[in-house]
Coordinates of C-alpha atoms and ligand atoms in Angstrom, one line a residue:
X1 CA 0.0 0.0 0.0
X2 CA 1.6 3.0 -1.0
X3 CA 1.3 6.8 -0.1
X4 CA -0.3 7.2 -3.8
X5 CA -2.7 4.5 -3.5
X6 CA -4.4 6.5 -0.7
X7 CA -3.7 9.8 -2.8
X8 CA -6.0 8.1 -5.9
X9 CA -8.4 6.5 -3.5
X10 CA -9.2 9.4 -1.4
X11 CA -9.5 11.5 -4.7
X12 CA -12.3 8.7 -6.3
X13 CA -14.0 9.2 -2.9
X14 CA -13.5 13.1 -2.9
X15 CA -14.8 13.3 -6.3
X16 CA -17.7 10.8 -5.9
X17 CA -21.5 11.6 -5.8
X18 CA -22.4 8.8 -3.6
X19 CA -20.4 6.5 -1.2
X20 CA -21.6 4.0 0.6
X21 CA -19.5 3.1 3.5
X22 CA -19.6 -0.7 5.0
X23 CA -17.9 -1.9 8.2
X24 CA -17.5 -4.8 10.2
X25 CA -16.0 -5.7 13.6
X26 CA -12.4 -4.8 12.4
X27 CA -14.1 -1.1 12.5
X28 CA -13.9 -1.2 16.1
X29 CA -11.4 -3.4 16.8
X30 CA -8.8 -0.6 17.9
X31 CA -11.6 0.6 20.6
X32 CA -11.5 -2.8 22.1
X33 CA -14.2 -4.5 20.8
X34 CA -13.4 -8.0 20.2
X35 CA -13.8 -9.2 16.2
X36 CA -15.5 -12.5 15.4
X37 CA -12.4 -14.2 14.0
X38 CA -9.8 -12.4 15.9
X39 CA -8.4 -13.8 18.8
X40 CA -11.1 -12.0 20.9
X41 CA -13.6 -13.9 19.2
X42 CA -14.2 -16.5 21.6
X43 CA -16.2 -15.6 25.0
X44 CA -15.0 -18.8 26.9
X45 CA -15.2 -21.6 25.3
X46 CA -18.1 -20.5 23.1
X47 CA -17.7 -19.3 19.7
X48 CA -20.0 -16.5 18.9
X49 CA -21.7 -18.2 16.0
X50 CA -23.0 -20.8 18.8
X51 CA -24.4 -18.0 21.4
X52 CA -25.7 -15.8 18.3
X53 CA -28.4 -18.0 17.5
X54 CA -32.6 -18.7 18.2
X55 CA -31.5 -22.4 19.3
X56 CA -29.2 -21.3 21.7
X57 CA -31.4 -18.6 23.7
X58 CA -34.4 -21.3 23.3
X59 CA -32.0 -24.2 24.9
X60 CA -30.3 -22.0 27.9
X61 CA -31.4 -18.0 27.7
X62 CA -29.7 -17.3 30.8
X63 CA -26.5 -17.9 29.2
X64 CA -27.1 -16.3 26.1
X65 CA -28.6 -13.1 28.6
X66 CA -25.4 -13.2 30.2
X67 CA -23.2 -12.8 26.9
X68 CA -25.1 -10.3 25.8
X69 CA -24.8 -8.3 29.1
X70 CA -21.0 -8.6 29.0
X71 CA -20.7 -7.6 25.8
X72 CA -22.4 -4.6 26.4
X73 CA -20.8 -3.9 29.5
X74 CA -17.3 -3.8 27.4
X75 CA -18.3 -1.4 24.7
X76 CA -19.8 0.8 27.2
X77 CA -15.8 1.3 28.4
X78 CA -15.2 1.8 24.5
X79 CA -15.6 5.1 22.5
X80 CA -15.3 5.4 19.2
X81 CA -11.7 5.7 17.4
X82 CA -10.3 7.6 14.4
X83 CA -11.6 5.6 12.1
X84 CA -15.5 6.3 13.2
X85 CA -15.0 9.7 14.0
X86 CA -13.8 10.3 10.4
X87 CA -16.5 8.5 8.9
X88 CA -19.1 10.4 10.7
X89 CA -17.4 13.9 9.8
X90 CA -17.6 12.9 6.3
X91 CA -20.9 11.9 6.2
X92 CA -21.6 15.0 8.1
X93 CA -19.8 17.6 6.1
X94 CA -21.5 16.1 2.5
X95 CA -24.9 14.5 0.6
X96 CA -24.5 10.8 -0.7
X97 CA -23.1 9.4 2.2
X98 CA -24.8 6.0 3.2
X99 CA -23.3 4.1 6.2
X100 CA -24.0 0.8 6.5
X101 CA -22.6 -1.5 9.4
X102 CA -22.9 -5.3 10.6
X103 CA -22.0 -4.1 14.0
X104 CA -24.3 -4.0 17.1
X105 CA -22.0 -2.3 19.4
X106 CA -23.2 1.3 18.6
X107 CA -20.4 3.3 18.0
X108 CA -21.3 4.5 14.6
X109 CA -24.1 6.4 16.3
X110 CA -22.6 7.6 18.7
X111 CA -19.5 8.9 16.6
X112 CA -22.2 10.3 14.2
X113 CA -23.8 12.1 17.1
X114 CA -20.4 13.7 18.1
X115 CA -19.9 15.3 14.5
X116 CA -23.7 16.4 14.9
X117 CA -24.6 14.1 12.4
X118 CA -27.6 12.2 12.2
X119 CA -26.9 8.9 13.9
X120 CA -30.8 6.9 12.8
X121 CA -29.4 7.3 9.5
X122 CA -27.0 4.8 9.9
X123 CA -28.4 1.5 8.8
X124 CA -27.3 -0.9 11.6
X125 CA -28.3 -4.5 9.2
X126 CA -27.9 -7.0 12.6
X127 CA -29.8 -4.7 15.0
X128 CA -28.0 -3.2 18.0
X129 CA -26.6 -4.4 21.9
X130 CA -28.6 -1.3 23.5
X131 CA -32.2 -2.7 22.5
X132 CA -34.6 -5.4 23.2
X133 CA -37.4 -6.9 22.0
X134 CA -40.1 -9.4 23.7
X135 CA -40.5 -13.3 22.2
X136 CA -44.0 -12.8 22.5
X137 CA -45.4 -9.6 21.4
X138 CA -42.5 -8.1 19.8
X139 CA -42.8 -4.9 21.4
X140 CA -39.1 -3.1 20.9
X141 CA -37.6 -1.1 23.2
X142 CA -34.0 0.3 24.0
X143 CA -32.3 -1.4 26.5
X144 CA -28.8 -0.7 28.2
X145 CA -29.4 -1.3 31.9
X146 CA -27.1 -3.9 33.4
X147 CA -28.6 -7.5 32.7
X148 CA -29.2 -10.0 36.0
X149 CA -28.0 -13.4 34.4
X150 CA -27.9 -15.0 37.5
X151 CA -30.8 -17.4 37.3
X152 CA -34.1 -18.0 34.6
X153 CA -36.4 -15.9 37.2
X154 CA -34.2 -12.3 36.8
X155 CA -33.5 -12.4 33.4
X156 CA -35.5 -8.9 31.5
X157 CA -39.4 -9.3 31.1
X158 CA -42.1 -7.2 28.7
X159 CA -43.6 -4.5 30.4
X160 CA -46.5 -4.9 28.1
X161 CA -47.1 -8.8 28.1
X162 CA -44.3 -9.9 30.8
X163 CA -42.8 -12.5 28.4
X164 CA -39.0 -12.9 28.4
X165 CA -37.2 -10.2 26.3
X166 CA -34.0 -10.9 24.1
X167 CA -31.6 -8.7 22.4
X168 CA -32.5 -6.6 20.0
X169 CA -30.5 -8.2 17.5
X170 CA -30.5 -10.4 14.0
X171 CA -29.4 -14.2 15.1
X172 CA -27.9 -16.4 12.5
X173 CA -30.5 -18.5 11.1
X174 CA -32.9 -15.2 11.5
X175 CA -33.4 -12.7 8.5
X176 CA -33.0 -8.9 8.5
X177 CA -35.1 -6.4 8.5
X178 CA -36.4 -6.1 5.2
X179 CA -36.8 -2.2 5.6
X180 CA -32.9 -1.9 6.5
X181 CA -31.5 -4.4 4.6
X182 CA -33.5 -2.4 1.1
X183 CA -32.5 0.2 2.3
X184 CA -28.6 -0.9 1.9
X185 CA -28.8 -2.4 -1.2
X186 CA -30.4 -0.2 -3.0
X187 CA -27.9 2.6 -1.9
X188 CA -25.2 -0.4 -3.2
X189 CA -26.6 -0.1 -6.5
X190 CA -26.4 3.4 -7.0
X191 CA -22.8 4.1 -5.5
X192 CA -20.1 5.4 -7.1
X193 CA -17.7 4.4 -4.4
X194 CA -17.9 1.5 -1.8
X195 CA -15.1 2.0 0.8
X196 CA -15.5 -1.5 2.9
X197 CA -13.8 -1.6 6.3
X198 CA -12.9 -4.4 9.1
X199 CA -15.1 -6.9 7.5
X200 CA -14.2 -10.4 6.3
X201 CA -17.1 -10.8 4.1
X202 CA -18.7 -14.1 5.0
X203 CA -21.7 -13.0 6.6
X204 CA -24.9 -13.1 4.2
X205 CA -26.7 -11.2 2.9
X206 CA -24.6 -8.7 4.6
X207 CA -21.3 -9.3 2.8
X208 CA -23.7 -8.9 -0.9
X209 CA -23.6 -4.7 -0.1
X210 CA -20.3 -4.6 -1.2
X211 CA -20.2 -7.3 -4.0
X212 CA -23.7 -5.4 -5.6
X213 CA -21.6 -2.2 -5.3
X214 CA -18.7 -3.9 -7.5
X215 CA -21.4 -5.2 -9.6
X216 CA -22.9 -1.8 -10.2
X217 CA -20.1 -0.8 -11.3
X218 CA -18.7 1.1 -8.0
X219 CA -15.0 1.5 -7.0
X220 CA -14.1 -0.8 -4.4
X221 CA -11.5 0.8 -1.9
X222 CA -11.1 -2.4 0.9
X223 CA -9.2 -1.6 4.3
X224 CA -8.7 -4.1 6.2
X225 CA -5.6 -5.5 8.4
X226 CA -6.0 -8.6 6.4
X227 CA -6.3 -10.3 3.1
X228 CA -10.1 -10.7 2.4
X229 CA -12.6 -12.9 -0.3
X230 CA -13.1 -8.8 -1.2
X231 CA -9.7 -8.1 -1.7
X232 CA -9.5 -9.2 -5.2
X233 CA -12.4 -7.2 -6.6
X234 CA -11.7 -4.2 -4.7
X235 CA -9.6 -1.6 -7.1
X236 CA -7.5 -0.2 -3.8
X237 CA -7.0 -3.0 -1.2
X238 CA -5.5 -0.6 1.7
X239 CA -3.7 -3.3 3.8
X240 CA -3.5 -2.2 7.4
X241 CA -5.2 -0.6 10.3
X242 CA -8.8 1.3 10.0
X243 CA -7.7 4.1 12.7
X244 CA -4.9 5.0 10.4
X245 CA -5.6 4.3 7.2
X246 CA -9.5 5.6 6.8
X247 CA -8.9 9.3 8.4
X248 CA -6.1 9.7 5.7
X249 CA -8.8 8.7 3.1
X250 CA -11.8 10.9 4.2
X251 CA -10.3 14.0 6.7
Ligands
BV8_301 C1 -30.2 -15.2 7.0 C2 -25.5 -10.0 15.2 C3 -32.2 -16.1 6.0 C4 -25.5 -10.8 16.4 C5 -24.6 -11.3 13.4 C6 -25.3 -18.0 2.0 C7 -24.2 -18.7 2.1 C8 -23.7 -19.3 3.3 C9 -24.4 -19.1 4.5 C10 -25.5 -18.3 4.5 C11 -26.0 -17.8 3.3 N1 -27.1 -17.1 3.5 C12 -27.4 -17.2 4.9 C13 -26.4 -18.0 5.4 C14 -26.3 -18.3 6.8 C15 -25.6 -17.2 7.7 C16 -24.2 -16.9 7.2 O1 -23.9 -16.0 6.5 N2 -23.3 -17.7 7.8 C17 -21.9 -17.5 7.6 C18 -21.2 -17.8 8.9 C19 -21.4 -18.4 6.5 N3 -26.4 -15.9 7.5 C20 -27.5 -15.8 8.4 O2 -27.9 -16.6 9.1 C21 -28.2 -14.5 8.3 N4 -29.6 -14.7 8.2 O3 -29.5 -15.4 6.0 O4 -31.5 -15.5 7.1 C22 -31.6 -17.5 5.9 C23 -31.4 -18.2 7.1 C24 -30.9 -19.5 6.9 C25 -30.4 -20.0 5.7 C26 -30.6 -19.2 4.6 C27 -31.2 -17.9 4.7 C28 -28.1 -13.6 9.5 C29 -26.6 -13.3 9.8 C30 -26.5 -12.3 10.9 C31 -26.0 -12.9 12.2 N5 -25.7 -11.9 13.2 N6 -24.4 -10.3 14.3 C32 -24.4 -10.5 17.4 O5 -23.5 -9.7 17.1 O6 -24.4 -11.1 18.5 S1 -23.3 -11.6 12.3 C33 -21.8 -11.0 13.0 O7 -20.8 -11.8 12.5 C34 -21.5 -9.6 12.7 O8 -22.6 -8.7 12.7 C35 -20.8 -9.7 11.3 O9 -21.8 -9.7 10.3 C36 -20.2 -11.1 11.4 C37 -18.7 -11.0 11.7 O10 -18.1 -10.5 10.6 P1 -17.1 -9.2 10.6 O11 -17.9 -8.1 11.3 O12 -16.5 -9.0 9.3 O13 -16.0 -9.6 11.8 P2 -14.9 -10.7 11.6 O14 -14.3 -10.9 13.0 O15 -15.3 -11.9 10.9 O16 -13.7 -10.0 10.7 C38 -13.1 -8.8 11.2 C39 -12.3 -8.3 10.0 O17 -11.6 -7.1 10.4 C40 -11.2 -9.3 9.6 O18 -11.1 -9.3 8.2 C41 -9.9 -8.6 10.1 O19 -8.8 -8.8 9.3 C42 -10.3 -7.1 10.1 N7 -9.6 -6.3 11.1 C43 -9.3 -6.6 12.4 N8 -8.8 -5.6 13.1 C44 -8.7 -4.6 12.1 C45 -9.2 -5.0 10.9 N9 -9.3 -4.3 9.8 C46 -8.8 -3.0 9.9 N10 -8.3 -2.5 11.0 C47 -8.2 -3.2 12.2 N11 -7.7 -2.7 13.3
ZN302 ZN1 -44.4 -8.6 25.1

């Protein structure tokens, strides 16, 4: 990666009409949010891919309830880094800005509220930590007060049908919300530029935002720390970390 590859990939996404941005975990990996595959990816012996899941919080809820509430309690001691706080100045200081993320752990919005951007218009695909919805009734509601894991009996009820809640977010095996994910792909098809960050790309339908972008005819710029299935399509594959390399792209 050279100091000219940033040059002509910061000018295409100068230059561009519309950009949409995507990110996964690797986003906020330098705030200290564990990634899936990284080595923080395990919370003890479970991998995520076997807590993140309708089976699991049907066969032991109290566990799942209690990854849930450490996870949150971690990113609540993370803020948002360089590479969040330039995207949210960017999509703050211009029109044709679409972020789209895979990550529940919020700080998108919250970086977007710091630049006094607008941080609903960030099109969160897998839902969010901070929110809960009821099995039953399917009332939503936010949700970021400490969770009491300790037995079946404390674990967070409706207030409107007192059935057990569960996190507000989109389980493997479960599909999106049609609304959001429409709303992702459509700006896909109509970008100029799709600058791709942290992700690995193996997630569906997720990973398809950036492959409908390339297919559209968009300019792929990829950061990432590693080499990804994306890599090879992308036109600038930025090798190294997002906190560096994206604030050189878009500040
Ligand atoms: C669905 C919320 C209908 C929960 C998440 C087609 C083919 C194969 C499989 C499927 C398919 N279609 C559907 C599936 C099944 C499944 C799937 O994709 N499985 C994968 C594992 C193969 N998809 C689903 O189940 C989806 N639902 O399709 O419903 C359906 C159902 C069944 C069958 C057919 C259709 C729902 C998926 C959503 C699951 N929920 N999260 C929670 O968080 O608890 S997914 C979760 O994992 C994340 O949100 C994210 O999407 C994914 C992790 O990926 P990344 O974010 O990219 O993180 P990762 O750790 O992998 O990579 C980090 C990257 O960052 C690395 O590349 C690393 O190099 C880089 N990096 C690290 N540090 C840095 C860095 N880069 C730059 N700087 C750094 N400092
Ligand atoms: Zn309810």
């Amino acid at each position: 990666m050279s100091d000219d590859d940033i040059a002509r990939a910061r000018e295409r996404l100068r230059s561009a009409a519309r950009v949409v941005v995507f990110t996964g975990a690797g986003v906020s990996a330098e705030s200290g949010v564990p990634t899936f595959r990284g080595a923080g990816g395990l919370w003890r012996e479970f991998r995520a891919e076997d807590l993140a899941t309708p089976e699991a919080f049907a066969r032991d809820p109290r566990l799942v309830w209690e990854w849930y509430g450490w996870r949150r309690e971690l990113v609540a001691r993370c803020a948002p880094n360089a590479a969040h706080d330039a995207i949210a100045r960017f999509a703050a200081s211009r029109p044709g800005v679409t972020l789209v993320t895979q990550n529940v752990d919020g700080l998108h919005q919250r970086a977007a509220r710091a630049a006094g951007g607008n941080d609903a218009a960030v099109l969160a695909l897998h839902g969010t930590l901070f929110g809960a919805r009821c099995t039953r009734c399917g009332q939503r509601a936010p949700h970021d007060t400490p969770v009491d894991a300790t037995s079946p009996d404390t674990l967070p009820r409706c207030e409107a049908c007192g059935a057990l809640l569960r996190p507000d977010v989109v389980w493997f095996g479960e599909t999106l919300d049609p609304r959001v994910l429409d709303a992702a792909f459509d700006a896909a098809r109509s970008a100029d530029v799709c600058l791709v960050v942290g992700t690995s790309a193996l997630v569906q339908p997720a990973a398809s935002v950036a492959t409908l972008a390339a297919r559209a005819g968009a300019t792929l710029v990829e950061v990432n720390a590693e080499e990804t299935p994306l890599s090879g399509v992308a036109a600038f594959a930025l090798r190294g970390r997002a906190g560096e390399i994206v604030p050189r792209l878009l500040d």
